[in-house]
CSV table of C-alpha atoms (C1' of nucleotides) in Angstrom, one decimal:
chain,number,residue,atom,x,y,z
A,1,MET,CA,81.9,89.3,182.1
A,2,GLN,CA,85.0,87.6,182.3
A,3,LYS,CA,84.7,87.6,178.6
A,4,LYS,CA,87.1,89.8,176.9
A,5,ARG,CA,90.1,90.3,179.0
A,6,ILE,CA,91.6,93.7,178.7
A,7,ALA,CA,94.6,93.2,176.5
A,8,VAL,CA,96.7,95.7,178.3
A,9,ARG,CA,100.4,95.6,178.1
A,10,GLU,CA,101.9,97.0,181.2
A,11,GLY,CA,105.4,96.4,179.8
A,12,LYS,CA,106.2,99.6,178.0
A,13,PRO,CA,103.1,101.4,176.6
A,14,ARG,CA,105.2,104.3,175.5
A,15,SER,CA,107.3,102.1,173.3
A,16,THR,CA,106.9,102.9,169.6
A,17,ASN,CA,106.1,99.2,169.4
A,18,ARG,CA,102.6,99.4,170.6
A,19,ASP,CA,100.7,96.3,169.5
A,20,TYR,CA,97.5,97.6,170.9
A,21,SER,CA,95.3,100.6,170.7
A,22,PHE,CA,95.7,102.7,173.7
A,23,PHE,CA,92.2,104.1,173.1
A,24,ASP,CA,90.7,100.6,173.0
A,25,ASN,CA,92.1,99.8,176.3
A,26,VAL,CA,90.7,103.0,177.8
A,27,TYR,CA,87.3,102.1,176.4
A,28,GLU,CA,87.5,98.6,177.7
A,29,VAL,CA,88.3,99.7,181.2
A,30,VAL,CA,85.7,102.4,181.3
A,31,ARG,CA,83.1,99.9,180.2
A,32,GLN,CA,84.0,97.7,183.2
A,33,ILE,CA,83.1,100.5,185.6
A,34,PRO,CA,80.2,99.2,187.7
A,35,LYS,CA,77.0,101.2,187.7
A,36,GLY,CA,76.9,103.7,190.4
A,37,ARG,CA,80.7,103.9,190.6
A,38,ILE,CA,83.2,106.2,189.1
A,39,THR,CA,86.9,106.4,188.5
A,40,SER,CA,89.5,108.9,187.5
A,41,PHE,CA,91.6,109.5,184.5
A,42,GLY,CA,94.7,109.0,186.5
A,43,ALA,CA,93.5,105.6,187.8
A,44,ILE,CA,92.9,104.4,184.3
A,45,ALA,CA,96.1,105.8,183.0
A,46,ASN,CA,97.9,104.2,185.8
A,47,TYR,CA,96.2,100.9,185.0
A,48,LEU,CA,97.3,101.1,181.5
A,49,GLY,CA,100.8,101.9,182.6
A,50,THR,CA,100.9,105.4,181.5
A,51,LYS,CA,99.9,107.3,184.6
A,52,LEU,CA,101.8,110.3,183.5
A,53,SER,CA,99.6,110.4,180.5
A,54,ALA,CA,96.3,110.9,182.0
A,55,ARG,CA,95.6,113.3,179.3
A,56,MET,CA,95.5,110.5,176.8
A,57,VAL,CA,92.7,108.9,178.7
A,58,GLY,CA,90.7,112.0,178.5
A,59,TRP,CA,91.7,112.4,174.9
A,60,ALA,CA,90.6,108.9,174.3
A,61,MET,CA,87.2,109.7,175.7
A,62,ASN,CA,87.0,112.4,173.1
A,63,GLY,CA,86.3,109.6,170.6
A,64,ALA,CA,84.3,107.6,173.0
A,65,HIS,CA,81.1,108.9,171.4
A,66,SER,CA,82.2,107.2,168.1
A,67,VAL,CA,82.8,103.8,169.5
A,68,SER,CA,80.4,101.1,170.2
A,69,PRO,CA,79.1,100.2,172.6
A,70,LYS,CA,79.2,103.7,173.8
A,71,VAL,CA,81.5,104.3,176.7
A,72,PRO,CA,80.1,105.6,180.0
A,73,ALA,CA,82.3,108.5,180.0
A,74,HIS,CA,80.2,110.2,182.6
A,75,ARG,CA,81.7,107.7,185.1
A,76,VAL,CA,85.1,109.1,184.5
A,77,VAL,CA,86.2,112.2,186.3
A,78,ASN,CA,89.4,113.9,187.2
A,79,ARG,CA,91.2,113.1,190.4
A,80,ASN,CA,89.2,115.7,192.3
A,81,GLY,CA,85.9,114.0,191.3
A,82,MET,CA,85.1,117.0,189.2
A,83,LEU,CA,83.1,116.6,186.0
A,84,THR,CA,85.7,118.1,183.8
A,85,GLY,CA,84.3,116.5,180.7
A,86,LYS,CA,80.7,117.6,181.1
A,87,ALA,CA,81.3,120.2,178.5
A,88,HIS,CA,82.0,117.5,175.9
A,89,PHE,CA,78.7,115.8,176.3
A,90,ALA,CA,75.6,116.5,174.2
A,91,THR,CA,74.7,119.0,176.8
A,92,PRO,CA,76.6,120.2,179.9
A,93,ASP,CA,73.8,118.8,182.1
A,94,LYS,CA,73.8,115.4,180.5
A,95,MET,CA,76.7,114.2,182.6
A,96,GLU,CA,75.2,115.1,185.8
A,97,GLU,CA,71.9,113.7,184.7
A,98,LEU,CA,73.4,110.4,183.9
A,99,LEU,CA,75.3,110.3,187.2
A,100,ALA,CA,72.1,111.2,189.0
A,101,LYS,CA,70.4,108.2,187.5
A,102,GLU,CA,73.0,106.0,189.1
A,103,LYS,CA,72.5,107.5,192.5
A,104,ILE,CA,75.7,109.5,192.2
A,105,LYS,CA,75.3,112.8,193.8
A,106,VAL,CA,76.9,115.7,192.1
A,107,GLU,CA,77.4,119.1,193.6
A,108,LYS,CA,79.1,122.1,192.0
A,109,ASP,CA,80.3,119.8,189.1
A,110,THR,CA,82.0,117.6,191.6
A,111,VAL,CA,81.0,114.1,192.7
A,112,VAL,CA,80.0,113.9,196.3
A,113,GLU,CA,81.8,111.3,198.3
A,114,PHE,CA,84.0,110.7,195.3
A,115,GLU,CA,86.4,108.6,197.4
A,116,LYS,CA,83.7,106.3,198.5
A,117,LEU,CA,82.4,105.7,195.0
A,118,PHE,CA,85.9,105.6,193.5
A,119,TRP,CA,86.6,102.5,191.5
A,120,ASP,CA,90.2,101.7,190.9
A,121,PRO,CA,90.7,99.4,187.8
A,122,ALA,CA,94.2,98.5,188.8
A,123,LYS,CA,92.7,97.2,192.1
A,124,GLU,CA,89.3,95.9,191.1
A,125,LEU,CA,90.4,94.3,187.8
A,126,SER,CA,93.5,93.0,189.5
A,127,LEU,CA,91.5,90.8,191.8
A,128,ASP,CA,90.3,87.5,190.6
A,129,ARG,CA,87.5,89.5,189.2
B,1,DC,C1',107.1,115.7,158.2
B,2,DT,C1',106.4,119.5,161.8
B,3,DC,C1',103.5,122.0,165.0
B,4,DC,C1',99.7,122.4,168.1
B,5,DT,C1',96.2,121.0,171.0
B,6,DG,C1',93.9,118.3,174.7
B,7,DA,C1',88.0,115.5,179.1
B,8,DC,C1',95.0,115.4,183.4
B,9,DT,C1',98.5,115.7,187.1
B,10,DC,C1',102.2,117.1,189.7
B,11,DA,C1',105.7,120.4,191.2
B,12,DG,C1',107.0,125.0,192.1
B,13,DC,C1',106.1,129.9,193.2
C,1,DG,C1',96.4,128.0,199.2
C,2,DG,C1',95.4,129.4,194.3
C,3,DC,C1',97.8,130.1,189.8
C,4,DT,C1',101.4,128.8,186.3
C,5,DG,C1',104.4,125.9,183.9
C,6,DA,C1',106.0,121.6,182.4
C,7,DG,C1',105.5,116.6,181.1
C,8,DC,C1',103.0,113.1,179.2
C,9,DC,C1',101.3,110.6,174.2
C,10,DA,C1',98.3,110.5,170.3
C,11,DG,C1',95.8,112.4,166.6
C,12,DG,C1',94.6,116.2,163.4
C,13,DA,C1',95.9,120.2,160.3
DNA sequence: CTCCTGACTCAGC
DNA sequence: GGCTGAGCCAGGA
């Protein structure tokens, strides 16, 4: 899917002059996450150029349920690999369930071997794809 | 328009 | 080494 390139402006996202939707970018990136892999809010935020605003990434996910196609929010965890957003799913167990289907082991609300499964958009999408 | 909150993160105590 | 506070930006009341 080299299709839609993520129209991310690394210039100055915090500028009042934002020609894009921060949320849309978040959704786009999250959708690019390969199955069986996960990433962190910080990584996404960093990729979007607002690493200091990781909260926005999480906040964006808040509306992920309303967009289409649906965003695999379960593949996004905090920097510790902890399923911080599980409470926001239909059911608290939904997130673990989804991850389990992708062979991602979860223990105590934390992804096992998070570092190994970590998928960095800034790195992966940066490559020639 | 102003105030508050939020699925994060880092720095300091 | 765990808890607290501050910073970040956008959206809702």
